[in-house]
mmCIF file of C-alpha atoms in Angstrom:
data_model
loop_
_atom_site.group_PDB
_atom_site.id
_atom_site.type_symbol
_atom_site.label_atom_id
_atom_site.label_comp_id
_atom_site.label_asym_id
_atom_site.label_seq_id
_atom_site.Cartn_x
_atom_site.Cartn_y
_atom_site.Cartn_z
ATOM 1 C CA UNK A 1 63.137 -32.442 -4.540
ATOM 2 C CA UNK A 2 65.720 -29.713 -5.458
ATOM 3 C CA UNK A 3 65.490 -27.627 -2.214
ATOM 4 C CA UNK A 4 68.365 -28.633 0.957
ATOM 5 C CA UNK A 5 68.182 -27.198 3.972
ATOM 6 C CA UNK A 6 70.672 -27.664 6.780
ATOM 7 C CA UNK A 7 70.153 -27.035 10.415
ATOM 8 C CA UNK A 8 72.752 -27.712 12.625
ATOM 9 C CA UNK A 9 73.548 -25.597 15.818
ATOM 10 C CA UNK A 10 77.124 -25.396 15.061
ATOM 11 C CA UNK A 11 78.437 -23.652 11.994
ATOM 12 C CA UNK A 12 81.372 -26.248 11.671
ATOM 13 C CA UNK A 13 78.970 -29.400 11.682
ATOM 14 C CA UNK A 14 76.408 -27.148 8.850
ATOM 15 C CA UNK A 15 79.993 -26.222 7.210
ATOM 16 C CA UNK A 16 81.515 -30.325 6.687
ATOM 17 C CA UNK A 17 78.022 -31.106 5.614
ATOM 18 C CA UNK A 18 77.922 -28.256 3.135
ATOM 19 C CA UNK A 19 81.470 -29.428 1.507
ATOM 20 C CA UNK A 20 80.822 -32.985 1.426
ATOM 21 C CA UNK A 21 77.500 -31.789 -0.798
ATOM 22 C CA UNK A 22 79.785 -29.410 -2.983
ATOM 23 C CA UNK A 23 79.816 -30.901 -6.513
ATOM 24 C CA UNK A 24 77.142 -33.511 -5.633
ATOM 25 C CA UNK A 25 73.971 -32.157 -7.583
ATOM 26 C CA UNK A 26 72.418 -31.355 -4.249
ATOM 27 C CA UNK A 27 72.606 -28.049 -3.535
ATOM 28 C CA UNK A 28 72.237 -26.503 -0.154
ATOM 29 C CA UNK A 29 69.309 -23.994 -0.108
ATOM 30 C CA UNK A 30 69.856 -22.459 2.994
ATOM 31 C CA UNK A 31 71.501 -23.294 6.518
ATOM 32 C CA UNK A 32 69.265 -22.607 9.791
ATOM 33 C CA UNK A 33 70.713 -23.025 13.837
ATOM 34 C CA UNK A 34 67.458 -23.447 15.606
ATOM 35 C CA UNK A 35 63.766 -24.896 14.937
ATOM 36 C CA UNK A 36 62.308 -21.464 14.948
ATOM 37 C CA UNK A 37 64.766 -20.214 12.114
ATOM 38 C CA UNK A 38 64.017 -23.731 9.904
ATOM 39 C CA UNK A 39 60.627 -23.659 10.509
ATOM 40 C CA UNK A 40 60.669 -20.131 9.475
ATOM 41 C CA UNK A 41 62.651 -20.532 6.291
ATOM 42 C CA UNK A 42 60.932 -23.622 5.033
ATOM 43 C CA UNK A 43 57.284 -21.995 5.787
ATOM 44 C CA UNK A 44 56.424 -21.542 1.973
ATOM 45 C CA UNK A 45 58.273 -24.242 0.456
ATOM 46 C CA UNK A 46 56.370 -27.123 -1.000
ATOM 47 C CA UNK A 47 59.455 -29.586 -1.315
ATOM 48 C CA UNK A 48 62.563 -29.613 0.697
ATOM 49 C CA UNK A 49 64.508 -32.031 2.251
ATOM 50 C CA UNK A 50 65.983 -30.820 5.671
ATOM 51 C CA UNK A 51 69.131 -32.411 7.052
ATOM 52 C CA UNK A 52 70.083 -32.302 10.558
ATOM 53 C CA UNK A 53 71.292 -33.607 13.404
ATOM 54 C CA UNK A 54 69.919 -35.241 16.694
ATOM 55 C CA UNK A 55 68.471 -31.995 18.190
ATOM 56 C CA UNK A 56 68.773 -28.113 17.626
ATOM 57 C CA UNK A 57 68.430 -25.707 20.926
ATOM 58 C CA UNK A 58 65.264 -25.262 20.217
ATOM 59 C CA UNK A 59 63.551 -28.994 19.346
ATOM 60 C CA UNK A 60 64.990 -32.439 18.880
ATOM 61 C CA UNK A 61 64.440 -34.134 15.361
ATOM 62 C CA UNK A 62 60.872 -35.532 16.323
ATOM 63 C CA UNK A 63 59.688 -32.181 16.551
ATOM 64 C CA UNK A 64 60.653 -30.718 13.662
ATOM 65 C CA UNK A 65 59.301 -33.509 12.124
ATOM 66 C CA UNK A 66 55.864 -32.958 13.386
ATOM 67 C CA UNK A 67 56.147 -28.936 12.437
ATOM 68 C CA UNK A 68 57.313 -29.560 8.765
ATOM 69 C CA UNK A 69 54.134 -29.853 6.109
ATOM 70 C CA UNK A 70 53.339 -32.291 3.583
ATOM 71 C CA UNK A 71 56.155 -32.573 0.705
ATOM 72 C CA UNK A 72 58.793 -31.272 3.352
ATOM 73 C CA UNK A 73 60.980 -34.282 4.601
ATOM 74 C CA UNK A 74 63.937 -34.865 7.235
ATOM 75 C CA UNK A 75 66.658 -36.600 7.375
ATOM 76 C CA UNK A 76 68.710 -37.123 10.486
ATOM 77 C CA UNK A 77 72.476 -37.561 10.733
ATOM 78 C CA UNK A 78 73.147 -39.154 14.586
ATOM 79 C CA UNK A 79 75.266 -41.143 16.604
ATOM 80 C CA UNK A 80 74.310 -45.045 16.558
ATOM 81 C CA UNK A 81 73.712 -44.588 20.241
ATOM 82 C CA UNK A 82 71.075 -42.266 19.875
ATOM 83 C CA UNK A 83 69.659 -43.477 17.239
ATOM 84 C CA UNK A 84 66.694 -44.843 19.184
ATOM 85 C CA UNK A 85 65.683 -41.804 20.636
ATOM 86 C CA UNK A 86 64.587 -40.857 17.119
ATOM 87 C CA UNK A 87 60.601 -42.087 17.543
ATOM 88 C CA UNK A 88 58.998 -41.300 13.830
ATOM 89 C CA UNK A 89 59.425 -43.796 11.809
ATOM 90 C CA UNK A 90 58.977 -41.563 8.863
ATOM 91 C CA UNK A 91 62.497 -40.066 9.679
ATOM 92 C CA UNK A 92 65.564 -41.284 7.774
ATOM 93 C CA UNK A 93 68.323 -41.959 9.956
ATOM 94 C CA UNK A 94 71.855 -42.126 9.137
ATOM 95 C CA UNK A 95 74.253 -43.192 12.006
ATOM 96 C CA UNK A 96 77.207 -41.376 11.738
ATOM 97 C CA UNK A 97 80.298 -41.054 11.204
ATOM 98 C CA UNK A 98 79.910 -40.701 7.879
ATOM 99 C CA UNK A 99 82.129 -39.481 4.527
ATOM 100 C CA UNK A 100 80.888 -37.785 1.651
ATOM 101 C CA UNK A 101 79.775 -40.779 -0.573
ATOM 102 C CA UNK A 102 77.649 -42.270 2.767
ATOM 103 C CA UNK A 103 76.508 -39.068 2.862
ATOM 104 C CA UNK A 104 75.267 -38.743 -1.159
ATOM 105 C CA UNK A 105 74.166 -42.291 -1.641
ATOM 106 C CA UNK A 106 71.964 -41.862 1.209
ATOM 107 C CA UNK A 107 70.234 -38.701 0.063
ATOM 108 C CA UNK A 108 69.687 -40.330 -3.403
ATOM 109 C CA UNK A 109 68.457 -43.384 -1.165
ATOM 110 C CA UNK A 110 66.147 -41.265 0.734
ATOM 111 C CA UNK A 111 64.927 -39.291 -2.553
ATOM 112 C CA UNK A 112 64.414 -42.282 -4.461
ATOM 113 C CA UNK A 113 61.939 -43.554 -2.059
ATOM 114 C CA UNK A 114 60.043 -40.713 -2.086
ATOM 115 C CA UNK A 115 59.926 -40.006 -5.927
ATOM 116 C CA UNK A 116 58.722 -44.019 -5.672
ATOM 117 C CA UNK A 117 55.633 -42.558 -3.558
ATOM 118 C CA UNK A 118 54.328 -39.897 -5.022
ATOM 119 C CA UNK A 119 53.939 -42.283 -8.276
ATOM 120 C CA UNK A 120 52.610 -45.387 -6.500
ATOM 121 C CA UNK A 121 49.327 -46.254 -8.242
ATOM 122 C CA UNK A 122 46.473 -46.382 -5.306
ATOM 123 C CA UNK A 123 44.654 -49.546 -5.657
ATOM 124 C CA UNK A 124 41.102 -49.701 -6.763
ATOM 125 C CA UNK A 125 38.643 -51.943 -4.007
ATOM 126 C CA UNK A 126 38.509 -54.781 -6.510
ATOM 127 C CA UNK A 127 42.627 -55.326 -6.068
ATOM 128 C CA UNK A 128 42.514 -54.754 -2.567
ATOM 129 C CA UNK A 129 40.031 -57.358 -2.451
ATOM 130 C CA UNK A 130 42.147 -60.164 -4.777
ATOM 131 C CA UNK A 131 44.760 -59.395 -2.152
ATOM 132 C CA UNK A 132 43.418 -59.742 0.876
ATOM 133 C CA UNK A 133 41.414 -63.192 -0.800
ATOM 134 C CA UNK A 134 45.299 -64.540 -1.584
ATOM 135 C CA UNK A 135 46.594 -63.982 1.860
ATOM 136 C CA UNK A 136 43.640 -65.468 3.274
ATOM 137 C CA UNK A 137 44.005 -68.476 1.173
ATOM 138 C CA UNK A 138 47.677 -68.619 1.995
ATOM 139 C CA UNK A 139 46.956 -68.410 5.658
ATOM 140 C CA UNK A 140 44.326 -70.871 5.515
ATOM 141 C CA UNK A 141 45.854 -73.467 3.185
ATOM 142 C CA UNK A 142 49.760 -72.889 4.539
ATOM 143 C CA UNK A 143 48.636 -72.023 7.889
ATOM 144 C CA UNK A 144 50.861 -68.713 7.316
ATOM 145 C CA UNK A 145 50.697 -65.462 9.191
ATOM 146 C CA UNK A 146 48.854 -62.343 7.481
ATOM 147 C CA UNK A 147 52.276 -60.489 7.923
ATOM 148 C CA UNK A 148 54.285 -64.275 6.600
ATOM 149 C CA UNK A 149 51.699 -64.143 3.815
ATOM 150 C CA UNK A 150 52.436 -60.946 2.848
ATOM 151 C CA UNK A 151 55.744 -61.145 2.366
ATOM 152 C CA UNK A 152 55.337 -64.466 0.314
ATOM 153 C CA UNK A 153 52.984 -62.535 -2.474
ATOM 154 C CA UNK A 154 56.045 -59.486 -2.037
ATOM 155 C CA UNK A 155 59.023 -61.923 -2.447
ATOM 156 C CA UNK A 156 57.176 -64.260 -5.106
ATOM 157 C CA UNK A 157 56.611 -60.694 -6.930
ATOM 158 C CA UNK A 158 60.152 -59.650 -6.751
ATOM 159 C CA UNK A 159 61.327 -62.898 -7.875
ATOM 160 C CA UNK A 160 59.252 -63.171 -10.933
ATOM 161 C CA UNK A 161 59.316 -59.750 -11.694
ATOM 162 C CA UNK A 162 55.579 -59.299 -11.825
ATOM 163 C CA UNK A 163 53.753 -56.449 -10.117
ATOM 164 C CA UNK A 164 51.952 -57.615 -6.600
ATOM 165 C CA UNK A 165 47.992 -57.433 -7.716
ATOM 166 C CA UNK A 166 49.296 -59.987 -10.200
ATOM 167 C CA UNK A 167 50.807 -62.447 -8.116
ATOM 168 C CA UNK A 168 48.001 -62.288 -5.821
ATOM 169 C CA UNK A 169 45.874 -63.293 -8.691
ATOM 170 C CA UNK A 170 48.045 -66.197 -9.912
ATOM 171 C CA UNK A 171 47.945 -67.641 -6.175
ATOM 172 C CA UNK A 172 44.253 -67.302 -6.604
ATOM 173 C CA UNK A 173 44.233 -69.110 -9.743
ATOM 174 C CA UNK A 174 41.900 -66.100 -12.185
#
């Protein structure tokens, strides 16, 4: 994901942005000051990752969010006190005030996660399967929740350094 896109209704918020990016390896595609204009500008892109704040005249974050396609993410800089007016979960929020290092380590945050995505392997039936048997057993036989048991096979994974499917099978004993 190469592409930035600001939109900010005020040039002096798009401008501090802009500089605090200068130098970083992200480099600022294009600035917008309403929905329309973003949505506009962003139309043919297949990857982008648009940074604004809370709202623009025209739409809050939420519905930008709901206009931009597949490939096309957001990422919304906002006060901590409006931070739960932001409803998608699939929006990544960063409370401000921020400097410029906040600023990059949370794009390379944000970017990581989704480069992490688009390479997760999908799991075949048969896995699905072996995990749902090993948090069954684990909520039968240690009277866990599905969500506690989940997060045992996770953490045990991390721990051990083995991939999940695996760990599931080792609780299962084949």
């Amino acid at each position: 994901m190469e592409r930035v896109v600001l939109a900010f209704a005020k040039d002096e918020t798009a401008d501090k942005i802009k500089k605090m990016l200068d130098g970083s390896g992200f480099d600022i595609y294009m600035i917008c000051h309403s929905r329309a204009e973003l949505l506009r500008s962003v139309s043919e892109m297949d990857e982008v990752l648009v940074i604004m704040g809370y709202k623009l005249p025209d739409g809050m974050a939420d519905d930008v969010y709901n206009d931009l396609h597949e490939g096309q993410k957001l990422m919304s800089l906002i006060k901590a006190e409006r931070q739960c007016e932001i409803y998608n979960q699939d929006i990544f929020v960063v409370t401000l005030p921020i400097n410029r290092q906040i600023l990059i380590n949370s794009i390379e945050t944000f970017v990581g996660i989704i480069e992490r995505q688009k390479h997760r392997i999908k799991r075949t039936p048969e896995e699905k399967k072996i995990i749902e048997d090993a948090k069954a057993y684990l909520i039968e036989k240690h009277m866990m929740t599905e969500e506690a048991a989940h997060r045992f096979i996770q953490k045990r994974s991390m721990d051990t350094g083995a991939r999940f499917i695996d760990t599931a099978r080792m609780i299962l004993g084949i």
